PDB file of C-alpha atoms and ligand atoms in Angstrom:
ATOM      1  CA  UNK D   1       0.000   0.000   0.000  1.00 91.00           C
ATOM      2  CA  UNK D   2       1.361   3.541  -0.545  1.00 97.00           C
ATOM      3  CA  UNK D   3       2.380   5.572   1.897  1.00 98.00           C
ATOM      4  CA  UNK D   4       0.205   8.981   1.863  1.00 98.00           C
ATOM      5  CA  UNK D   5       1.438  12.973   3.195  1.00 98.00           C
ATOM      6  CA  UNK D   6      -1.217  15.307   3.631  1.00 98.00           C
ATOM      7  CA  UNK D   7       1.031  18.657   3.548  1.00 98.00           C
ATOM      8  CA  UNK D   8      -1.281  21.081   5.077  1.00 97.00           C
ATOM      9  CA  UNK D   9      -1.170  24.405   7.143  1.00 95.00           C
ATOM     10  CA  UNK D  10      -3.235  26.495   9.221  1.00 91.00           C
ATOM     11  CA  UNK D  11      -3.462  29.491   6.768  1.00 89.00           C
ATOM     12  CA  UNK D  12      -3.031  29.793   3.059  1.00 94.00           C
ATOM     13  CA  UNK D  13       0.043  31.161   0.851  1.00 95.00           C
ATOM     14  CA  UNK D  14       2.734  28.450   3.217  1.00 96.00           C
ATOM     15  CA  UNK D  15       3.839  27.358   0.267  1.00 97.00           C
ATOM     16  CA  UNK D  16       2.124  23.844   0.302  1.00 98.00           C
ATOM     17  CA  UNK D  17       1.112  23.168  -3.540  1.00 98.00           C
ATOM     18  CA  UNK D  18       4.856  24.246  -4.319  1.00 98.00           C
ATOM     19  CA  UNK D  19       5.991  22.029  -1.880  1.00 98.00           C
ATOM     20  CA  UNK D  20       3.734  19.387  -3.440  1.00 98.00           C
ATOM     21  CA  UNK D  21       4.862  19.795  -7.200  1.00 98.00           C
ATOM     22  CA  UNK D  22       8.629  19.236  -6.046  1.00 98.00           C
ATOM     23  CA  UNK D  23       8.071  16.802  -3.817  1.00 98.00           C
ATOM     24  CA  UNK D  24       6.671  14.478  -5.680  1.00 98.00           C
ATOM     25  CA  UNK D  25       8.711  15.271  -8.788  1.00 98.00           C
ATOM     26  CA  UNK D  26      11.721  14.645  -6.410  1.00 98.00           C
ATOM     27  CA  UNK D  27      10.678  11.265  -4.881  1.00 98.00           C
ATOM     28  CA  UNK D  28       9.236  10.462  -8.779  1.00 98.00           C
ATOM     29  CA  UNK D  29      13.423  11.440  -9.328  1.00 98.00           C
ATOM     30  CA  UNK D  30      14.527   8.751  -6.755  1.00 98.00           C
ATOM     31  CA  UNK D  31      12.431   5.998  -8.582  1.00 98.00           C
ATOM     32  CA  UNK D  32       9.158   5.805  -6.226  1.00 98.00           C
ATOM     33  CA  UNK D  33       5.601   5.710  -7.834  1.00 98.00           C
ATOM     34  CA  UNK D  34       4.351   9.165  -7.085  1.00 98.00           C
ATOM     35  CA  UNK D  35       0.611  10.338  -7.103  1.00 98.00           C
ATOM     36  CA  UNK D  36      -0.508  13.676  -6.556  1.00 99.00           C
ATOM     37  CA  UNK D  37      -3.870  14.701  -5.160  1.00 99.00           C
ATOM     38  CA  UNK D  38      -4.834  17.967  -5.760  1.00 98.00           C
ATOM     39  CA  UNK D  39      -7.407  18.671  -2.417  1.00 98.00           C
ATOM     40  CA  UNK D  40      -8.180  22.452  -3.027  1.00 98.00           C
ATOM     41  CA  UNK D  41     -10.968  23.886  -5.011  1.00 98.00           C
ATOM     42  CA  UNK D  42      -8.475  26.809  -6.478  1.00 97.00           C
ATOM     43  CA  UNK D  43      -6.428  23.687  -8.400  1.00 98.00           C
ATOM     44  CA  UNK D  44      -3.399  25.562  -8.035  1.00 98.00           C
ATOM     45  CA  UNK D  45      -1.646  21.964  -7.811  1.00 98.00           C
ATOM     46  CA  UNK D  46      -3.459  20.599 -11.470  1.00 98.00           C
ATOM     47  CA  UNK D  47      -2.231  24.274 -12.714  1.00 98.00           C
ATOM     48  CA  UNK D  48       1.315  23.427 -11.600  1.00 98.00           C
ATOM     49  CA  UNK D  49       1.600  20.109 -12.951  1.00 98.00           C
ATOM     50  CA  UNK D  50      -0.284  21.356 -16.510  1.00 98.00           C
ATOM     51  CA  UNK D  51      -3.366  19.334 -16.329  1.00 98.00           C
ATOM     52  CA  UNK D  52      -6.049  20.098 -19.018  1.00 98.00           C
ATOM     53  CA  UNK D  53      -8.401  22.248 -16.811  1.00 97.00           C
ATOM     54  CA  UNK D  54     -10.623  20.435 -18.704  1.00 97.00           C
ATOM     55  CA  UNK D  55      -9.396  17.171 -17.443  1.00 98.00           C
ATOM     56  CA  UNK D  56     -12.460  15.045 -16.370  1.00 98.00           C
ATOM     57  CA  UNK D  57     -13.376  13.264 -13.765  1.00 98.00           C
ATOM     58  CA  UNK D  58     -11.660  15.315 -11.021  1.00 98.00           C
ATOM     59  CA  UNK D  59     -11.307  14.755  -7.044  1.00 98.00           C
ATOM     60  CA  UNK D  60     -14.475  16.644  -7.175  1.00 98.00           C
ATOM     61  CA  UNK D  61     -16.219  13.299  -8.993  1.00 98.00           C
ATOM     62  CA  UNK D  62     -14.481  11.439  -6.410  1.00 98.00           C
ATOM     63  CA  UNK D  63     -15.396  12.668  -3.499  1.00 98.00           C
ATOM     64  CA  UNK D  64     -18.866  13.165  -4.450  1.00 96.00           C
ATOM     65  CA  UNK D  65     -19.086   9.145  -5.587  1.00 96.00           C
ATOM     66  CA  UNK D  66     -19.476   9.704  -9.312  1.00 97.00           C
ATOM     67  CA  UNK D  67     -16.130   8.010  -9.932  1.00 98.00           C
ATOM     68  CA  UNK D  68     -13.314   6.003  -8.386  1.00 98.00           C
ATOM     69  CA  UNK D  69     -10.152   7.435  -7.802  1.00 98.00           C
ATOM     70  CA  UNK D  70      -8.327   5.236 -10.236  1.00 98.00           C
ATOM     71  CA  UNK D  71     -10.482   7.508 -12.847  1.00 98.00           C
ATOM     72  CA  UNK D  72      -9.421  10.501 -11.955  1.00 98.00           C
ATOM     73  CA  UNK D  73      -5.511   9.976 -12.465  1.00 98.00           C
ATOM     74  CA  UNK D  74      -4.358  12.034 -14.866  1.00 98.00           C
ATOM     75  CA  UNK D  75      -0.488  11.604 -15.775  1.00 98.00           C
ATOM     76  CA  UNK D  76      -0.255  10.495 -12.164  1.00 98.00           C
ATOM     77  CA  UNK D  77      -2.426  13.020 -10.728  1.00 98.00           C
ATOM     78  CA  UNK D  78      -5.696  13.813  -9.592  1.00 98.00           C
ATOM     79  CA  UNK D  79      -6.839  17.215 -10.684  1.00 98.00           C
ATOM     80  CA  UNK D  80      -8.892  19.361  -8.346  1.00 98.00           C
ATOM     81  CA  UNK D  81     -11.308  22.334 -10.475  1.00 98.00           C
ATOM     82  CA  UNK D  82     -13.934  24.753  -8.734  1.00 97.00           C
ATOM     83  CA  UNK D  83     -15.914  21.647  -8.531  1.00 97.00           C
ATOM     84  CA  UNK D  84     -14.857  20.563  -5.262  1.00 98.00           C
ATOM     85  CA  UNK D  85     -16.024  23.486  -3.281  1.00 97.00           C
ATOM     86  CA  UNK D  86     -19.817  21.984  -3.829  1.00 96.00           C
ATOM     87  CA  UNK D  87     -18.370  18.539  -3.342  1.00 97.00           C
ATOM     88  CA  UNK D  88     -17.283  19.650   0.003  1.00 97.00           C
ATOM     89  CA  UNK D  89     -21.075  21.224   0.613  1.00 96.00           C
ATOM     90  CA  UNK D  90     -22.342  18.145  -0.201  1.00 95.00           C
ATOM     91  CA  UNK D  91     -19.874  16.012   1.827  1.00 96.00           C
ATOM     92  CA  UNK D  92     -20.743  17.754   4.861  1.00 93.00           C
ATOM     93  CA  UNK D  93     -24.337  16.002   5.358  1.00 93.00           C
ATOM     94  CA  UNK D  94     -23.055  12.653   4.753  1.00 93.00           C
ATOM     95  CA  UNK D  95     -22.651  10.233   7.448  1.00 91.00           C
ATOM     96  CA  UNK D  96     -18.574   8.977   7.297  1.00 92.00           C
ATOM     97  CA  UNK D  97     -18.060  12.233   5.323  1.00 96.00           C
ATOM     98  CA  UNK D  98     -14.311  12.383   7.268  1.00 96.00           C
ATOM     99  CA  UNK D  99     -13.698   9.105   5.406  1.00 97.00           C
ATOM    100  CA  UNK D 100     -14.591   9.733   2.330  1.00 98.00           C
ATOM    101  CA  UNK D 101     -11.237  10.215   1.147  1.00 98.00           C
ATOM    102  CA  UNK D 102      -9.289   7.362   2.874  1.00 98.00           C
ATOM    103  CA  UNK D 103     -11.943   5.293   1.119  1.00 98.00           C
ATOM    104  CA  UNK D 104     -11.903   6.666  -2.265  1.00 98.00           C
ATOM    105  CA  UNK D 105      -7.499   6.445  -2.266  1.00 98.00           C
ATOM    106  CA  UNK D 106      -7.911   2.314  -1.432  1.00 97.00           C
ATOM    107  CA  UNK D 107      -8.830   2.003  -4.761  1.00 95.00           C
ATOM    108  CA  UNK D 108      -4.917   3.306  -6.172  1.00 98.00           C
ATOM    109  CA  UNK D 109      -2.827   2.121  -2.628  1.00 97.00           C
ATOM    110  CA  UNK D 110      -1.232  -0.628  -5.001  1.00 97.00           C
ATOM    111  CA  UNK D 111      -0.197   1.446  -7.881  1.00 98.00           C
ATOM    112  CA  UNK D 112       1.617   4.128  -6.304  1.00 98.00           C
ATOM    113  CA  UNK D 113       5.130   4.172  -3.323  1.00 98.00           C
ATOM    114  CA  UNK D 114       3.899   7.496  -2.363  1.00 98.00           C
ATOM    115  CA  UNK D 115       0.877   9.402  -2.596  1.00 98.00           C
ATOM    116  CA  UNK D 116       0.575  13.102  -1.931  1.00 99.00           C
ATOM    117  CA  UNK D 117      -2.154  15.334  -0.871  1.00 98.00           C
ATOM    118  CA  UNK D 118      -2.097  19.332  -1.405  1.00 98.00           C
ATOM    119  CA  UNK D 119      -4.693  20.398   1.458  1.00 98.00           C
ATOM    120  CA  UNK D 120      -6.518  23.559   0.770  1.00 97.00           C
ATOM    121  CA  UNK D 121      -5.783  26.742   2.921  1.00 95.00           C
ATOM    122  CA  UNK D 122      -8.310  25.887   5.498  1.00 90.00           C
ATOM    123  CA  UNK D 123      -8.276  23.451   8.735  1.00 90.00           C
ATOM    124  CA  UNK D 124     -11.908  22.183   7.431  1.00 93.00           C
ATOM    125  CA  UNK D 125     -13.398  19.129   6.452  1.00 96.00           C
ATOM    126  CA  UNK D 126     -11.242  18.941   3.237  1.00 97.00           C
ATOM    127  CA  UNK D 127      -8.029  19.025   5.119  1.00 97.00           C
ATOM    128  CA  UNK D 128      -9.605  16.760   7.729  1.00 96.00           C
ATOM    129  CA  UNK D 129     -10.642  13.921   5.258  1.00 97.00           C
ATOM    130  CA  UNK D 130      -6.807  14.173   3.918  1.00 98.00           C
ATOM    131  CA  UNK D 131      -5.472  13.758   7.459  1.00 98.00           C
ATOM    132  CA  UNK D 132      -7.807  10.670   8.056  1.00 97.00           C
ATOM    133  CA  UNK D 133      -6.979   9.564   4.504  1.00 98.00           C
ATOM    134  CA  UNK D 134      -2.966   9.995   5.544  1.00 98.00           C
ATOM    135  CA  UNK D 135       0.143   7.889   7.301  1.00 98.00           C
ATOM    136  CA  UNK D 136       2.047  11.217   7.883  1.00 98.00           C
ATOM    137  CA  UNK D 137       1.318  14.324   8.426  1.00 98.00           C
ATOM    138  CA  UNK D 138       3.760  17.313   7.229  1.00 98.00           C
ATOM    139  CA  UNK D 139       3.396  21.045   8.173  1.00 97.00           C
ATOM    140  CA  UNK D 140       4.055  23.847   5.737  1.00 97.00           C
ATOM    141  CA  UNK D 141       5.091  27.155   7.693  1.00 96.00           C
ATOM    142  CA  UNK D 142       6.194  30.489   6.146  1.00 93.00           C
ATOM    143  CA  UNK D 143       8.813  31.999   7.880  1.00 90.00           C
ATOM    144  CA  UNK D 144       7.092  35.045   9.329  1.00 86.00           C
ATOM    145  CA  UNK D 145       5.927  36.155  12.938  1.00 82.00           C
ATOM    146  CA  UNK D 146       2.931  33.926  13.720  1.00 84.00           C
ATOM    147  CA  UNK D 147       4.354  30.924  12.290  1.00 87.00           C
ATOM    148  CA  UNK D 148       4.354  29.246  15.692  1.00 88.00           C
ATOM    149  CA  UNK D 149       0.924  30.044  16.227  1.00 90.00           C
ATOM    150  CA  UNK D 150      -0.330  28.320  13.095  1.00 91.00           C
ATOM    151  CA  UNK D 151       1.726  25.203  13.565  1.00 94.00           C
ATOM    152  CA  UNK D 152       0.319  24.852  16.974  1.00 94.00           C
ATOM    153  CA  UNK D 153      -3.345  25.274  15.417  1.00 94.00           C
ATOM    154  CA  UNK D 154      -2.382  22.897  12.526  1.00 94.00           C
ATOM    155  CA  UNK D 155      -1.323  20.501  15.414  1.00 95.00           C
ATOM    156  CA  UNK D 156      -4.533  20.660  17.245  1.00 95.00           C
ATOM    157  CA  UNK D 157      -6.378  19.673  13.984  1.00 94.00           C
ATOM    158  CA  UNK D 158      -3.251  16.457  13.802  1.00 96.00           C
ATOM    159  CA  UNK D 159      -4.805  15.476  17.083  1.00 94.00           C
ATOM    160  CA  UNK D 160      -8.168  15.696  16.845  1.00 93.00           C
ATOM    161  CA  UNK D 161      -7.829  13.488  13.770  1.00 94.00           C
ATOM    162  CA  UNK D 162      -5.553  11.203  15.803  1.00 96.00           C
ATOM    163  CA  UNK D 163      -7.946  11.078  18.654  1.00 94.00           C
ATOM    164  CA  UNK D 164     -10.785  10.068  16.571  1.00 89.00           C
ATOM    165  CA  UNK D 165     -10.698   8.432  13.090  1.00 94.00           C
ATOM    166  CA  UNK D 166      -6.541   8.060  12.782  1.00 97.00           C
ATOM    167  CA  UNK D 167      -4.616   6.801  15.675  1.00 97.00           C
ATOM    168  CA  UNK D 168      -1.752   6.070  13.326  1.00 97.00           C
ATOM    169  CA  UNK D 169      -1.148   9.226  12.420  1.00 98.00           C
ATOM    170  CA  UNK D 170       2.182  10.477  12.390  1.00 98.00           C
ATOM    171  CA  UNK D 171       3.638  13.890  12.049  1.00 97.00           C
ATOM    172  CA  UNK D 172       6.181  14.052   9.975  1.00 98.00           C
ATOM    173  CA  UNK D 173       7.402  17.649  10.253  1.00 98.00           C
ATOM    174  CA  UNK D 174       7.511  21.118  10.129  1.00 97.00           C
ATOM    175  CA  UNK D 175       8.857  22.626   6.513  1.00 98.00           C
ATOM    176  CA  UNK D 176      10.100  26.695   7.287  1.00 97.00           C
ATOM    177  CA  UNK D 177       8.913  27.907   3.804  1.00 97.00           C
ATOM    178  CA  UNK D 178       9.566  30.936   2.192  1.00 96.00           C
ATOM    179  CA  UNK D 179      12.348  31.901   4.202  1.00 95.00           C
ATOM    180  CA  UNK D 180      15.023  34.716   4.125  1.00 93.00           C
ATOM    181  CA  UNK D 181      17.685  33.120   6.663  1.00 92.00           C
ATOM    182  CA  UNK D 182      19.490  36.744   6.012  1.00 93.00           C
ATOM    183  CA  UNK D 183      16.851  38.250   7.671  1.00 93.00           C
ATOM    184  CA  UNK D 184      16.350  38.347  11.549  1.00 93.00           C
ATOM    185  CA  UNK D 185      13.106  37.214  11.728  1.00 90.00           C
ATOM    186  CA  UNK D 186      13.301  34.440   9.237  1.00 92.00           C
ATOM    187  CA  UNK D 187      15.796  33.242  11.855  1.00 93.00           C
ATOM    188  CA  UNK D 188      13.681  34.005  14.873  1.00 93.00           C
ATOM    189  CA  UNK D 189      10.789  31.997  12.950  1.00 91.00           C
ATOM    190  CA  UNK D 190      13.092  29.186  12.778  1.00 94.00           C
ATOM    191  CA  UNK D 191      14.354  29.462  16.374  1.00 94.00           C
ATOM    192  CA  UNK D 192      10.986  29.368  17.792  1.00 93.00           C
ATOM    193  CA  UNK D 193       9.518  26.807  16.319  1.00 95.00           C
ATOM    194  CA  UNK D 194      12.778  24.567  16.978  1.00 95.00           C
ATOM    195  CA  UNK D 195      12.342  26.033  20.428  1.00 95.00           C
ATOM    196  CA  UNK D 196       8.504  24.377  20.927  1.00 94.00           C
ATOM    197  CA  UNK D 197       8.484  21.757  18.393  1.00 95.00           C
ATOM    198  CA  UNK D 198      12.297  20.455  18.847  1.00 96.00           C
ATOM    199  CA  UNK D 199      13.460  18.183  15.614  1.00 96.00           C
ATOM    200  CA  UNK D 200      10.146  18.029  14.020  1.00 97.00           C
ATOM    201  CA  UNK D 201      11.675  20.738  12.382  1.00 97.00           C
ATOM    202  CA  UNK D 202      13.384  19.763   8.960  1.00 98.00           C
ATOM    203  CA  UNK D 203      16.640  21.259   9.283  1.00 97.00           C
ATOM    204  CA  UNK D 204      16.424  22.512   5.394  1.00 97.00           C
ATOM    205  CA  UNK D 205      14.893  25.326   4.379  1.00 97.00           C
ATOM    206  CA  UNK D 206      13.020  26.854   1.208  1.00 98.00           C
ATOM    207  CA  UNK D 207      14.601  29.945   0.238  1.00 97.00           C
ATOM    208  CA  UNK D 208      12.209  32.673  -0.614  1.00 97.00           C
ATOM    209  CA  UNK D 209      12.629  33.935  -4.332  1.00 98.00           C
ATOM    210  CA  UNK D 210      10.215  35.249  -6.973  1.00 98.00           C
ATOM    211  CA  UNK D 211      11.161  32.376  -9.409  1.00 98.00           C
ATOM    212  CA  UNK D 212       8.354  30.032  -7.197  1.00 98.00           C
ATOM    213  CA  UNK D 213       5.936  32.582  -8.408  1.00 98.00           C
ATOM    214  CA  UNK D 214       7.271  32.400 -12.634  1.00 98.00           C
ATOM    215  CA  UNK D 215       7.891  28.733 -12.341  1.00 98.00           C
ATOM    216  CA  UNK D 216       3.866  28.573 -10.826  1.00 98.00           C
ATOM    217  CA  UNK D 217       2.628  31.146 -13.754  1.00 97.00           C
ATOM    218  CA  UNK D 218       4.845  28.939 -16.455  1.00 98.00           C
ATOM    219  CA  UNK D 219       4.149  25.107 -15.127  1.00 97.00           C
ATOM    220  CA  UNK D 220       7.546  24.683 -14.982  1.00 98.00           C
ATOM    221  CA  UNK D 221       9.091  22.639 -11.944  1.00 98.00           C
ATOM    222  CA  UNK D 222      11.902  25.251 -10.452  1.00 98.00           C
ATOM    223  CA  UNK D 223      14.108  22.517 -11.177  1.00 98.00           C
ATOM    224  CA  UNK D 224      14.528  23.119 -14.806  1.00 98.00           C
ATOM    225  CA  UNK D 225      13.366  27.037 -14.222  1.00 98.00           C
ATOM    226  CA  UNK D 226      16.121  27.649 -11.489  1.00 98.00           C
ATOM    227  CA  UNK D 227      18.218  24.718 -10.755  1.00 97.00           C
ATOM    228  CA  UNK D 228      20.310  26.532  -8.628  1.00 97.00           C
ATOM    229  CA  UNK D 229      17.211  27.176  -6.372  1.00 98.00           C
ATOM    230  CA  UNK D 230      15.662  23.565  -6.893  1.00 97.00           C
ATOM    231  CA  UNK D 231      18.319  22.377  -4.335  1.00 98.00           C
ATOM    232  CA  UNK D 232      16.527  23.490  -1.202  1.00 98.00           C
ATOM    233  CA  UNK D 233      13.624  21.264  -2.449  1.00 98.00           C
ATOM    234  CA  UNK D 234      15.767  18.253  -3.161  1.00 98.00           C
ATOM    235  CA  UNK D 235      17.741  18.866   0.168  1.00 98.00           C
ATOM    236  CA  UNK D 236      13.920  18.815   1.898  1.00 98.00           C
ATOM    237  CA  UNK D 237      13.387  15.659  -0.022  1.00 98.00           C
ATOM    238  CA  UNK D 238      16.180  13.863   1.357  1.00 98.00           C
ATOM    239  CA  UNK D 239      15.632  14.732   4.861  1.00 98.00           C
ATOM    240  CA  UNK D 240      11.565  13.542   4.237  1.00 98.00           C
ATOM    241  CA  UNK D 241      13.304  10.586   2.629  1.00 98.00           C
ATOM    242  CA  UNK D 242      15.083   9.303   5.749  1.00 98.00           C
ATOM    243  CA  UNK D 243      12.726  10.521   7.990  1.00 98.00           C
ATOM    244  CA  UNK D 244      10.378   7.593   6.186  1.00 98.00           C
ATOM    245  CA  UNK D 245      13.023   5.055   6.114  1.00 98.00           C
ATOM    246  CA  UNK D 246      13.184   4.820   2.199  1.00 98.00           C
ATOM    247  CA  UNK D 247      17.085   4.692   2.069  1.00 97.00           C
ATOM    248  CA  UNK D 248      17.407   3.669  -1.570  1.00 98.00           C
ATOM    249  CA  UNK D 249      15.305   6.841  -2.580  1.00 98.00           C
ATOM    250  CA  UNK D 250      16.948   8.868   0.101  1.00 98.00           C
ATOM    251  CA  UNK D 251      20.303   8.040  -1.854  1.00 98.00           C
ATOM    252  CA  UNK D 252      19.175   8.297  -5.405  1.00 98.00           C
ATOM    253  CA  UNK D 253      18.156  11.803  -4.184  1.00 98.00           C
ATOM    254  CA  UNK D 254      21.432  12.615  -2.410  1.00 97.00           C
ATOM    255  CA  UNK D 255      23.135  11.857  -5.624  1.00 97.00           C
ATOM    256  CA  UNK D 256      21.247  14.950  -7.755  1.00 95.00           C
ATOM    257  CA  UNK D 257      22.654  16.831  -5.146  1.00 95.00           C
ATOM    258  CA  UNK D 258      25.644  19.019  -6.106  1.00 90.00           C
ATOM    259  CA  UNK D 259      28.487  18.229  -4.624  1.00 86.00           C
ATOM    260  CA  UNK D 260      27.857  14.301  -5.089  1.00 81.00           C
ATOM    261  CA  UNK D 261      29.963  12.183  -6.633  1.00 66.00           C
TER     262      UNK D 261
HETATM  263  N1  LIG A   1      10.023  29.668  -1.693  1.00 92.28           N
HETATM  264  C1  LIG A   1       9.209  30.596  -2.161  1.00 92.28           C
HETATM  265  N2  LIG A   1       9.616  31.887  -2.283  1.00 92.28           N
HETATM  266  C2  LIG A   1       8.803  32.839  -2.725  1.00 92.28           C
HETATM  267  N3  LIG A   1       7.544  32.621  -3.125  1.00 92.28           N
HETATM  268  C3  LIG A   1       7.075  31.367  -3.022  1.00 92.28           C
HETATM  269  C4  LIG A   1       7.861  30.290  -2.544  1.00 92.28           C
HETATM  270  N4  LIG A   1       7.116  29.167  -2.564  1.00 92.28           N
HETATM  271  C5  LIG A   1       5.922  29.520  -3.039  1.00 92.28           C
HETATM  272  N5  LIG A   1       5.886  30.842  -3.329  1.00 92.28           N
HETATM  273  C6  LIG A   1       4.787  31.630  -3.862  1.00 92.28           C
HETATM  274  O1  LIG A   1       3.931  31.972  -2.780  1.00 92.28           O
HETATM  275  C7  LIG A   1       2.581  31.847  -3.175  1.00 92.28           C
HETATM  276  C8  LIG A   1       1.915  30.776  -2.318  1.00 92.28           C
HETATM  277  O2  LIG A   1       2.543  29.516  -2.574  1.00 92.28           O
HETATM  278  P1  LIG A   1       1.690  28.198  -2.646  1.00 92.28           P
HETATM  279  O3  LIG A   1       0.578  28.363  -3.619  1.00 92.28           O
HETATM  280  O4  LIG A   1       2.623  27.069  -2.840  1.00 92.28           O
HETATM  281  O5  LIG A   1       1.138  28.198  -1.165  1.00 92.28           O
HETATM  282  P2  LIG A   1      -0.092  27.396  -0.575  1.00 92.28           P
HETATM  283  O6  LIG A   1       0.181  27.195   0.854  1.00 92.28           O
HETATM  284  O7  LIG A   1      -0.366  26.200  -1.384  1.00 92.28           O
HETATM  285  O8  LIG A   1      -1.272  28.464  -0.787  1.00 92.28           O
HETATM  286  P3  LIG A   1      -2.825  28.157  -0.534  1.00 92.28           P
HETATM  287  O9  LIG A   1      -2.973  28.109   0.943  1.00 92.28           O
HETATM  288  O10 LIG A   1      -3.535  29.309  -1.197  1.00 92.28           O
HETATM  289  O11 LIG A   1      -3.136  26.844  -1.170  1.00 92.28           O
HETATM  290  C9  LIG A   1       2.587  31.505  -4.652  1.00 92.28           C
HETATM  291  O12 LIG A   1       2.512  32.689  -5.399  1.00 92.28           O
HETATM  292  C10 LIG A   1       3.948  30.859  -4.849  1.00 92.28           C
HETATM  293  O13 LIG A   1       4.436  30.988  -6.172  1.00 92.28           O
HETATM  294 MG1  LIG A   2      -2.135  25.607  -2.301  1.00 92.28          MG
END
């Protein structure tokens, strides 16, 4: 069965969807089977990857029961559209509605390592049915004043999930995204959060640069748009990488790395 991340965060613009596109094209890198689930009704994630907007049936189709998830792959993805946002509407009067998602991603656990899910920018029942759906758990933070405060709400919503429908939830980690290490309160970001959340913290960091923001507008991975840049994601990768135990991945990443041999 695949193992599944729900990358989430307690308010939008943490950089989650980017952290999605590279994270699965860098585990996709190290040789692991790699879906992407696109869980937010803006389908900034299917805009990323370059999936026909008119791509059809969506996570929207899912979710509502018109059609399995297996469907809905599209070059290894499944798409999200405006669609959702009334899926979710409906979802919410539906006895198991928390489950929906879990139930729905069964249906693909044997044709994929890793599966990925891009939460939308709200701790609601969207993110909730991708934390019930998930193994592990990772936090998206931009580096900012406040960015403890949203982690610790994000972590409430971890344990309420654990509590009731997920027990085996695990939390991966905290991701400082966005983040201007030159600056002092990038670094005071960082510091506090390592302060209350110890090494949940992935020691690598995204740098903040305007190229996220072309790359997004182009569908182009920063990998080929800024390579130079595209090493803070692969550096993130190989931390997730061990953190999971997937050692041959962790080393086919370590090699892109400059510097390896
Ligand atoms: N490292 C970065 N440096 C600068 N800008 C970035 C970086 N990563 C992402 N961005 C930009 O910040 C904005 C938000 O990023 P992204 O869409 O990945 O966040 P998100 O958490 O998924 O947002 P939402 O909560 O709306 O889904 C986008 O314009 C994106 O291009
Ligand atoms: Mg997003």
């Amino acid at each position: 069965m695949a193992l599944t991340i729900a990358v989430l965060s307690q308010k939008g613009g943490t950089g989650k969807t980017t952290a999605v596109r590279h994270l699965t094209e860098a585990f996709r890198d190290a040789g692991l089977r790699v879906l992407a689930v696109d869980l937010d009704p803006q389908g900034n994630l299917s805009d990323y990857f370059d999936i026909d907007p008119e791509a059809d049936p969506t996570i929207g189709d899912v979710l509502s029961g018109r059609a399995t998830a297996a469907d809905a792959v599209h070059d290894d993805v499944i798409p999200a559209n405006l669609s959702l946002a009334e899926a979710e509407l409906t979802l919410a009067g539906k006895l198991g509605r928390e489950l929906t998602l879990r139930k729905a991603l069964i249906g693909v656990g044997e044709d994929y390592d890793v599966i990925f899910v891009d939460c939308p920018p709200a701790l609601g029942l969207l993110t909730v049915n991708a934390l019930v759906a998930a193994d592990h758990a990772l936090l998206s933070s931009e580096a900012q004043y406040f960015a403890l405060q949203g982690v610790e709400q994000a972590l409430e919503v971890i344990e309420l999930a654990r509590d009731s429908l997920n027990p085996d939830l695990n939390w991966l980690g905290v991701l400082l995204n966005i983040a201007d290490m030159r600056t002092v309160h990038s670094r005071e970001a960082f510091e506090s959060l390592q302060e209350h959340v110890g090494d949940k913290l992935l020691v690598h960091t995204v740098r903040q640069s305007i190229a996220y923001a072309e790359s997004a507008e182009r569908a182009i991975s920063i990998y080929d748009h800024r390579p130079d840049l595209g090493t803070d994601y692969l550096q993130v990768a190989e931390e997730l990488l061990r953190r999971l135990g997937l050692d041959d991945a962790r080393g086919k990443v370590a090699a892109l790395l400059p510097g390896a041999a």
